[in-house]
Short mmCIF file of C-alpha atoms in Angstrom, two decimals:
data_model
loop_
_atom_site.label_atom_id
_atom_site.label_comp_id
_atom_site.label_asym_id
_atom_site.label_seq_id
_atom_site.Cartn_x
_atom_site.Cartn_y
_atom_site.Cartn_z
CA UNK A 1 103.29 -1.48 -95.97
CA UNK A 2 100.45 0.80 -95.27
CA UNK A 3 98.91 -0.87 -98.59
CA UNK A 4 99.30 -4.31 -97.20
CA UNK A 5 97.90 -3.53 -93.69
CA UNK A 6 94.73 -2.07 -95.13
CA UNK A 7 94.29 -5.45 -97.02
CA UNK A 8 94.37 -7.29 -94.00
CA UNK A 9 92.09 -5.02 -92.04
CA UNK A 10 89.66 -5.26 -94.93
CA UNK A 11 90.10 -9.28 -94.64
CA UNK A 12 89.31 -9.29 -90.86
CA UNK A 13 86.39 -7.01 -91.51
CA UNK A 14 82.38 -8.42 -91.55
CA UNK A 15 79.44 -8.08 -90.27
CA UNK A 16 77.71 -10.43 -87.18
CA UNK A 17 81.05 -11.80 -87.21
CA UNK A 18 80.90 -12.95 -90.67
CA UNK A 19 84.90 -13.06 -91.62
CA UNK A 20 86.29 -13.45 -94.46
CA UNK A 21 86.79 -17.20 -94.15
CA UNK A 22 83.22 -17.94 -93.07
CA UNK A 23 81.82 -20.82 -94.54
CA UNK A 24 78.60 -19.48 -95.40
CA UNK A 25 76.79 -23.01 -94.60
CA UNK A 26 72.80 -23.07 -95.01
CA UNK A 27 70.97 -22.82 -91.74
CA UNK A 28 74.03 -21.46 -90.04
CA UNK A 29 73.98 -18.43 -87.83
CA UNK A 30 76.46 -15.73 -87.72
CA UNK A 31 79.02 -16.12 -85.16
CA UNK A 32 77.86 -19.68 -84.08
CA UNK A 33 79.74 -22.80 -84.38
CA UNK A 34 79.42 -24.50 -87.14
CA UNK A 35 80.20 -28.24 -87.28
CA UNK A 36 81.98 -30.09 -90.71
CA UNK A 37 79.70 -32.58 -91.95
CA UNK A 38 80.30 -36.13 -90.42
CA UNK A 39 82.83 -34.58 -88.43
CA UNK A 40 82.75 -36.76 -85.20
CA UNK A 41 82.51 -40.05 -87.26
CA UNK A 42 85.16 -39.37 -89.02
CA UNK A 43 87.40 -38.69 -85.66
CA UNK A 44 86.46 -41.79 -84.61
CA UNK A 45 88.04 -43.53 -87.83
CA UNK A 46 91.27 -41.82 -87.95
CA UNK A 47 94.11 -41.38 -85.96
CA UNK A 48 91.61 -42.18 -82.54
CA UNK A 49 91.15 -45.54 -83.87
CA UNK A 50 94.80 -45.71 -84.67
CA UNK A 51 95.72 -44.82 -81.51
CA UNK A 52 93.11 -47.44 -80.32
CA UNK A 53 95.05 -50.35 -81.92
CA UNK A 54 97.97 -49.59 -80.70
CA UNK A 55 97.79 -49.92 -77.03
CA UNK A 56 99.62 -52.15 -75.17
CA UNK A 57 98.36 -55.98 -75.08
CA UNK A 58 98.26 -57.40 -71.91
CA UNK A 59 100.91 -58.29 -69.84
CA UNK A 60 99.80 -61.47 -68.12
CA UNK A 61 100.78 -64.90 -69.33
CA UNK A 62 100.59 -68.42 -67.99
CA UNK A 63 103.87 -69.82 -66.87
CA UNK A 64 103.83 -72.88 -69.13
CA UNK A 65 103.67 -70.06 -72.06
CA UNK A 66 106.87 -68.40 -70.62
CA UNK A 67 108.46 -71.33 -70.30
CA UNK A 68 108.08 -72.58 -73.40
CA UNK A 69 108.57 -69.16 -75.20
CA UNK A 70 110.20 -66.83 -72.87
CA UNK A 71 109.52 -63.27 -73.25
CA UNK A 72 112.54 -60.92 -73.71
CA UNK A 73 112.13 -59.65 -70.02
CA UNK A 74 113.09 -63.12 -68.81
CA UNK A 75 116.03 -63.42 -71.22
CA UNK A 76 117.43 -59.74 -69.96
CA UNK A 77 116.56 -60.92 -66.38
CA UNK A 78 118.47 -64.39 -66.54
CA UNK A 79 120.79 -64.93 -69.49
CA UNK A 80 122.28 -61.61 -70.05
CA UNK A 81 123.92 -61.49 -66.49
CA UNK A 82 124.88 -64.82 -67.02
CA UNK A 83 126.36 -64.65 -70.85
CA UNK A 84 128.49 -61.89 -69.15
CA UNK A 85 129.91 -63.28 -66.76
CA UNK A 86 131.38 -66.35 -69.21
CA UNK A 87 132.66 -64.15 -71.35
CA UNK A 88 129.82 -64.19 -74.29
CA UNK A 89 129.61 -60.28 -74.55
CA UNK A 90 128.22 -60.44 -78.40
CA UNK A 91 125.81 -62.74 -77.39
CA UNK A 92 124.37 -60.16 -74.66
CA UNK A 93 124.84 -57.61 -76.80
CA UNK A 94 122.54 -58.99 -79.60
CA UNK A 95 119.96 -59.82 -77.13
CA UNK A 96 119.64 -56.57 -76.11
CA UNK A 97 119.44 -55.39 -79.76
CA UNK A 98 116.63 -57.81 -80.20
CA UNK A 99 114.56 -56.68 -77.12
CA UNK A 100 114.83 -53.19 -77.23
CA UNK A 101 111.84 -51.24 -78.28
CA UNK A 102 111.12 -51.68 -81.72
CA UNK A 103 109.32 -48.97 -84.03
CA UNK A 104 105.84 -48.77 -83.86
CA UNK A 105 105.59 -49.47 -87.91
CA UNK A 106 101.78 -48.48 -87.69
CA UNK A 107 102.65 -45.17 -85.96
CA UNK A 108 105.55 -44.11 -87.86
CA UNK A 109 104.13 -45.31 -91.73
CA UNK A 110 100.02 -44.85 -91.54
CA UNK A 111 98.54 -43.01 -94.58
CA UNK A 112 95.27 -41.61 -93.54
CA UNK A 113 93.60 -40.03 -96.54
CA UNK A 114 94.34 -40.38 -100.19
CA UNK A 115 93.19 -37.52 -102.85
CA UNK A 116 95.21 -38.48 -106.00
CA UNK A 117 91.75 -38.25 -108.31
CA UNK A 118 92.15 -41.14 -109.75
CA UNK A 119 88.68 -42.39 -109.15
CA UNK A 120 87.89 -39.69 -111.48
CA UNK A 121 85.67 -37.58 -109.84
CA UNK A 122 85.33 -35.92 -106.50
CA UNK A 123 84.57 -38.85 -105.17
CA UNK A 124 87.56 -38.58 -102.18
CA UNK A 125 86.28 -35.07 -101.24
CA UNK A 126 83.32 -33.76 -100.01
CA UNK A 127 80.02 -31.87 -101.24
CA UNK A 128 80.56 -28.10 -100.07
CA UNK A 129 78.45 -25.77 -102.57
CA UNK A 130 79.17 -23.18 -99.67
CA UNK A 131 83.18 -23.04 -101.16
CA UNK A 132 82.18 -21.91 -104.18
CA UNK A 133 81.56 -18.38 -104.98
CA UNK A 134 82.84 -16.40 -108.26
CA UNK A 135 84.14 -19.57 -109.34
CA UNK A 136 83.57 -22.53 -112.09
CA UNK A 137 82.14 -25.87 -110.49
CA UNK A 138 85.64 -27.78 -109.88
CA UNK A 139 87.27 -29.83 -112.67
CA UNK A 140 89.26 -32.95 -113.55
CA UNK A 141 91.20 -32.45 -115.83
CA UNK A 142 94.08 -34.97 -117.74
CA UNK A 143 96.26 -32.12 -118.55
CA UNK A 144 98.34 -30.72 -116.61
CA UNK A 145 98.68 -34.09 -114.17
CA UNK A 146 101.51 -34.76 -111.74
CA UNK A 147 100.65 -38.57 -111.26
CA UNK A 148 98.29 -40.92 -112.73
CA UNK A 149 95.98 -39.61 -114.91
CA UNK A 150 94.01 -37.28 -113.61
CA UNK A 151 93.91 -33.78 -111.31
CA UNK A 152 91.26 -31.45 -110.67
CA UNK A 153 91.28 -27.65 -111.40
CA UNK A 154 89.96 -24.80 -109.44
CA UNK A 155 89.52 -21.41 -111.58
CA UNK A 156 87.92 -17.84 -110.05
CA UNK A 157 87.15 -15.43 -113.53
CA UNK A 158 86.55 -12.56 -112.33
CA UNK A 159 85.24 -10.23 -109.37
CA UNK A 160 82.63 -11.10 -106.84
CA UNK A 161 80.08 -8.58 -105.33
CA UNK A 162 79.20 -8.71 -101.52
CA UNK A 163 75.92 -9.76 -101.84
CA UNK A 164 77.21 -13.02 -103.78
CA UNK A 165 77.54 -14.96 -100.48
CA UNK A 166 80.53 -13.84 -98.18
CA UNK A 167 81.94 -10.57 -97.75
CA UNK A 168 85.39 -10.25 -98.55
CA UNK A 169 86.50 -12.55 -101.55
CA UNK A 170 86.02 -14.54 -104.14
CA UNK A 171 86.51 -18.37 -103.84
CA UNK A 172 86.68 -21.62 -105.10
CA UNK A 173 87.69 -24.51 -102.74
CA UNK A 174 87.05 -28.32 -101.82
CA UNK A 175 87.69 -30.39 -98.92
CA UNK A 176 88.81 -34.10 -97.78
CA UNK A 177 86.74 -36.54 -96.52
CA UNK A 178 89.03 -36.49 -93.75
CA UNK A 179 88.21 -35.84 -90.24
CA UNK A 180 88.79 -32.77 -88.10
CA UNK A 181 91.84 -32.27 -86.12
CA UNK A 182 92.42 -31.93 -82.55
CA UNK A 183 95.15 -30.32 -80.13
CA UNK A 184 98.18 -32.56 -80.27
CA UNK A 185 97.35 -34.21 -83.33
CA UNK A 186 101.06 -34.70 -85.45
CA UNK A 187 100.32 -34.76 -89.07
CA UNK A 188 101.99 -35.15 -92.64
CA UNK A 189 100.16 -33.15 -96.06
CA UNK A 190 101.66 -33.94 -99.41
CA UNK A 191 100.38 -32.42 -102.62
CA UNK A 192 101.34 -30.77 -105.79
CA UNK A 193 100.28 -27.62 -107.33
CA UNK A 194 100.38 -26.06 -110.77
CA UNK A 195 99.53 -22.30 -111.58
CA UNK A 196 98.42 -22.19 -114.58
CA UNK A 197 100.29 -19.39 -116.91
CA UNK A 198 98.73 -16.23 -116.17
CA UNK A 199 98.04 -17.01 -112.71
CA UNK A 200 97.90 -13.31 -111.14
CA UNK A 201 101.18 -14.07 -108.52
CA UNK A 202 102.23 -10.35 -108.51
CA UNK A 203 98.94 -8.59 -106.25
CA UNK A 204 99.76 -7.73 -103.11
CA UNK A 205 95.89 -8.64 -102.02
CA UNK A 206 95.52 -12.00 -100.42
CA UNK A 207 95.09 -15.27 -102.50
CA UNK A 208 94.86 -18.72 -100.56
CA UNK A 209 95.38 -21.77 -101.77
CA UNK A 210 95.08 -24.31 -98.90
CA UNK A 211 94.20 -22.95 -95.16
CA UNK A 212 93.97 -25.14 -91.98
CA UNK A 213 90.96 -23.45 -90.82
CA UNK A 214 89.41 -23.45 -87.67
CA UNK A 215 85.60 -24.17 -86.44
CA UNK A 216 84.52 -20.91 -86.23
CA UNK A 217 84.80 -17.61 -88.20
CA UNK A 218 87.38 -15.33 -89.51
CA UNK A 219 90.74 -15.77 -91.43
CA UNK A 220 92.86 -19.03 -90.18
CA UNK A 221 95.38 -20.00 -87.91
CA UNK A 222 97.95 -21.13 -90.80
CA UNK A 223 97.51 -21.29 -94.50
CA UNK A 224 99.53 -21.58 -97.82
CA UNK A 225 99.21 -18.10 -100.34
CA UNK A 226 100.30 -16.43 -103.21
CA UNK A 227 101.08 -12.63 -103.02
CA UNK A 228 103.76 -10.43 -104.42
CA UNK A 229 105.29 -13.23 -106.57
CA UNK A 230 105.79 -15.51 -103.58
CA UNK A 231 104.28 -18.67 -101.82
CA UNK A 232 104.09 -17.36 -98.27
CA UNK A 233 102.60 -19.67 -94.76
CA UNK A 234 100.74 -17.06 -92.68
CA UNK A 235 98.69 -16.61 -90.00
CA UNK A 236 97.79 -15.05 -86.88
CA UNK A 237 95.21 -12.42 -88.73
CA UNK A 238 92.26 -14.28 -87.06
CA UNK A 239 93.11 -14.65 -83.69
CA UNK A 240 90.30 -14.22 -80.82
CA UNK A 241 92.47 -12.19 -79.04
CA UNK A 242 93.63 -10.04 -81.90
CA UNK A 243 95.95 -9.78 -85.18
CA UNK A 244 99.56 -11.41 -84.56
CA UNK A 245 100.68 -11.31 -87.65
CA UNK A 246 103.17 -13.64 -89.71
CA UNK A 247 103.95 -14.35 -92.65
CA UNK A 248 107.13 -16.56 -93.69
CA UNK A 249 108.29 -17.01 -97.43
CA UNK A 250 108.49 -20.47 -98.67
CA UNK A 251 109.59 -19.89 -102.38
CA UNK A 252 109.11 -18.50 -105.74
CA UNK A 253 105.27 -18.68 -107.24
CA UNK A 254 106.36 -19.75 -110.57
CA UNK A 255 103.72 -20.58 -112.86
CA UNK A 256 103.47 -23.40 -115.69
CA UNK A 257 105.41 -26.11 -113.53
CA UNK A 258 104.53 -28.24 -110.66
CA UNK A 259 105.43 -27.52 -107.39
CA UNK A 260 105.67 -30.24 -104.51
CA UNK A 261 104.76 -29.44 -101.21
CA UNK A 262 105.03 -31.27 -97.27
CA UNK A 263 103.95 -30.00 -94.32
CA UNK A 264 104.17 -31.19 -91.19
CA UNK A 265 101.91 -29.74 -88.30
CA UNK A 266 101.56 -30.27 -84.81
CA UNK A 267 98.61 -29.08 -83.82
CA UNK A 268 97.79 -27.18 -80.59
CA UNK A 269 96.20 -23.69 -79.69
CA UNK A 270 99.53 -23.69 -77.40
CA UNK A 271 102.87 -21.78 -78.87
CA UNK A 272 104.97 -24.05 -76.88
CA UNK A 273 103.28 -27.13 -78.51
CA UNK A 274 102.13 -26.56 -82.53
CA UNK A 275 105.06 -25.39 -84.76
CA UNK A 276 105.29 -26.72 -88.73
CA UNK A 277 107.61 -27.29 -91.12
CA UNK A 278 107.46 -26.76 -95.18
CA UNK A 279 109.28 -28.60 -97.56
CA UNK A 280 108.82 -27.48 -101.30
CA UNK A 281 109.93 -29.63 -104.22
CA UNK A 282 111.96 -31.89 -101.58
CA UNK A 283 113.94 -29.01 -100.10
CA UNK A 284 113.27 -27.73 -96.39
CA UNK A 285 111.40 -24.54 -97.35
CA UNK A 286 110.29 -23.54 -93.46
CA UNK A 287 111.67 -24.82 -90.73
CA UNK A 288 110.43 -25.63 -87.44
CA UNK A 289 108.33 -22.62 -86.97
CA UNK A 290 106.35 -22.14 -83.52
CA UNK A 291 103.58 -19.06 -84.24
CA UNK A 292 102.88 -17.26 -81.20
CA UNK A 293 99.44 -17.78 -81.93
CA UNK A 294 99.67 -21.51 -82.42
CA UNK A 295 98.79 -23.99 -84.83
CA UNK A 296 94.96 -23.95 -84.13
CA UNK A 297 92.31 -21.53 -82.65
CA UNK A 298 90.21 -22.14 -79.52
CA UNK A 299 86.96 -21.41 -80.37
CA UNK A 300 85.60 -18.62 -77.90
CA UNK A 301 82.26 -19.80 -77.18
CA UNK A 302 82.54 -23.40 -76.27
CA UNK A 303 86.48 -23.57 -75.95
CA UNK A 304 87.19 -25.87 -78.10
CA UNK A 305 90.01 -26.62 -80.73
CA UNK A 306 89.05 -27.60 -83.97
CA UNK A 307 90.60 -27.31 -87.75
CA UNK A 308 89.82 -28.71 -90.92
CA UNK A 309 91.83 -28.51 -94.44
CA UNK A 310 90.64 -26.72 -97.31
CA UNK A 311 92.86 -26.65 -100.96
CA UNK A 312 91.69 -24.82 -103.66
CA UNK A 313 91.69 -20.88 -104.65
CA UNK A 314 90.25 -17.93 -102.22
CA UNK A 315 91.23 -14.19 -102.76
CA UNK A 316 90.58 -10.94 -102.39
CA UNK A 317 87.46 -10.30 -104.64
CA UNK A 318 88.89 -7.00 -105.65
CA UNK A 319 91.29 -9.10 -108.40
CA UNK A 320 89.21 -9.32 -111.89
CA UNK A 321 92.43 -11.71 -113.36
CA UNK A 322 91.83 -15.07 -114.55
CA UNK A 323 93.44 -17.12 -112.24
CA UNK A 324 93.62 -21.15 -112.34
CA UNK A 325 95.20 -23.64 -110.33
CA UNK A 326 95.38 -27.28 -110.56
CA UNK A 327 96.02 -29.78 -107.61
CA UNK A 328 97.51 -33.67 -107.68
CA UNK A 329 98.75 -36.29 -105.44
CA UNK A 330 96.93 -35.46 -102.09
CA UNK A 331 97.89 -37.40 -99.41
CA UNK A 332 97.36 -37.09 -95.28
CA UNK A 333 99.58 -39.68 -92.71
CA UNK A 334 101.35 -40.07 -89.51
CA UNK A 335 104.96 -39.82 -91.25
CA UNK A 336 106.91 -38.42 -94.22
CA UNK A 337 107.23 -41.59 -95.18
CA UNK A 338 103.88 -42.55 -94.98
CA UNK A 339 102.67 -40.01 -97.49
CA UNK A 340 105.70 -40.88 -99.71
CA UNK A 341 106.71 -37.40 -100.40
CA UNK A 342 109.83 -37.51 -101.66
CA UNK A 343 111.79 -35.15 -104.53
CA UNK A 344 110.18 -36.05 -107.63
CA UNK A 345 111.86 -35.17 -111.10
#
C-alpha cells in the first residue's frame, strides 16, 4: 500500500502545473487551458445538432388539416369517451396504444463516431504528435484484428527520460475526431482490446489505456488501466480540490485474446449526476458507479467542464518492458444499441 501511494504521489507530481497527463501541445503554457483542435465545431455537429433536430414541430394546424387527418389529441378527446361508453373497450384501448409517446428512434439508436480502421489509416482520428513520447509512430496492423480487416497498434519499448517531453511517463496515444463533451452529456464507447503476449500486466505502477480526460492538467477524472494483473476504472487522483481516490476492478488483464469493452457515462462534474457503467466481453463488469468526484473536472480558471477521449498506452516511465496493445471496433452513440455492442464469440 505504501508502494502504491508513492506511485500516485509521483503521478500527481510536476512542475508549473505540468501533470502527468499534460498534453504537452506546442505554444501552450503551463497551467493554462488548452483547447482540442476543432473542438467547438465539432460540438456543434454532434449530439447539439442532434438535439437540434429533435425538437418539437409546431403545434399549430389549419382546421381543414385536422379535419381531414385528425391528430391523436382529437381522437383521445372525442372517440375514446365515446367508444367507451358503447361498449368498444379494445377499440379505446388500441387507440391509446397508438397515441402514446413513441420512442424517439434518433435519440435512443444514433451512432456518433466510428473508429473501426477500415479506411486503413488514421484517417478517423486525429494528428496529435504531442501523444507520443517513448513510443513507435502508431500502426495498422491485419493481425491481430477483431473485425474487418484492419486495427491499429500502439507499442512503448522502453523507458523515457524527463526531459523527453512530459514528466512522469511514457506514452503512446491517439484520439477521435469526435467532439468534446459537456456536463450532462449521456454517452455509449464500444471497443476491443488485445494485449499482446508479454504485455507487462503484473507492475503495480500505472499503465492507461483509454482516459476521459479533462481540459486542463493533471491525471483524469475516469480512465481504463492495467496494474497488478487487472483492468481497473479509476479516478479521482486529479481532482482540483485534492486526491479522492478510486479504483474499481473490472476483470482479469489476460493477454493474447480480445477483450470487449462498453461504457456508458453520464457526464457531470456533479456526484449526484455522472456515474458509469462497464461491461466487458458482454457481461456487466461495473455497475452503476457514482465517483464522489464525478464524471468530469471543472476547470479552475474559467469554470468550465470539458473532457475528451484518449485510447492508446500511457505508463509510468519507470517500466523498461515491451509492452503492445492493439485496438478494433471503436464506436461512440447515444445507446447500447446504437454502438452495437453486443457479446461477440
Amino acid at each position: 500500500m505504501a508502494h502504491r501511494n508513492a506511485r500516485r504521489g509521483h503521478r500527481l507530481s510536476g512542475g508549473g502545473g505540468h501533470g502527468p497527463h499534460h498534453r504537452d501541445r506546442p505554444g501552450s503554457s503551463g497551467g493554462g487551458t488548452l483547447d482540442r483542435v476543432g473542438g467547438s465545431e465539432r460540438g456543434r455537429s454532434g449530439v447539439d445538432r442532434w438535439k437540434d433536430s429533435t425538437r418539437g414541430q409546431s403545434r399549430s394546424e389549419h382546421s381543414w388539416r385536422r379535419l381531414l387527418r385528425p391528430s391523436c389529441a382529437d381522437l383521445m378527446r372525442w372517440f375514446v369517451p365515446r367508444a367507451c361508453r358503447s361498449g368498444s373497450a379494445l377499440l379505446a384501448l388500441g387507440l391509446l396504444i397508438a397515441c402514446g409517446p413513441a420512442p424517439d428512434a434518433q435519440q435512443s439508436e444514433m451512432l456518433l463516431w466510428t473508429g473501426d480502421l477500415e479506411t486503413g489509416d488514421l484517417s478517423q482520428f486525429m494528428d496529435t504528435p504531442w501523444n507520443r513520447v517513448g513510443g513507435s509512430p502508431p500502426e495498422i496492423v491485419e493481425e491481430p484484428v477483431r473485425g474487418g480487416r484492419y486495427a491499429v497498434e500502439l507499442s512503448i519499448v522502453g523507458t523515457t527520460a524527463p526531459d523527453e517531453g512530459i514528466c512522469c511517463g511514457s506514452r503512446n496515444e491517439i484520439e477521435p475526431k469526435f467532439r468534446e463533451m459537456v456536463p450532462g452529456d449521456d454517452l455509449w464507447f464500444a471497443f476491443s482490446t488485445f494485449l499482446a503476449e508479454g504485455f507487462p500486466t503484473t507492475y503495480s505502477e500505472f499503465q492507461t489505456i483509454m482516459q476521459f480526460k479533462q481540459n486542463f492538467d493533471g491525471s483524469p477524472p475516469l480512465e481504463l488501466s492495467v496494474q497488478d494483473g487487472a483492468f481497473l476504472i479509476e479516478g479521482g487522483y486529479g481532482h482540483p480540490d485534492g486526491p479522492q481516490v478510486f479504483s474499481k476492478p473490472v476483470g482479469d488483464a489476460v493477454t493474447g485474446r480480445w477483450h470487449d469493452w462498453l461504457l456508458h457515462v453520464k457526464f457531470s462534474p456533479d456526484p449526484d449526476v455522472g456515474y458509469v457503467e462497464v461491461w466487458r466481453d458482454g457481461q456487466l463488469a461495473l455497475p452503476r458507479f457514482a465517483p464522489e468526484t464525478g464524471t468530469m473536472y471543472t476547470n479552475p480558471d474559467d469554470g468550465s467542464a470539458r473532457s475528451s477521449v484518449k485510447m492508446g498506452y500511457y505508463r509510468d516511465r519507470s517500466i523498461d518492458s515491451v509492452g503492445r496493445i492493439v485496438f478494433d471496433e471503436w464506436r461512440i452513440g447515444t445507446s447500447r444499441g446504437a454502438v452495437g455492442r453486443e457479446a461477440q464469440p
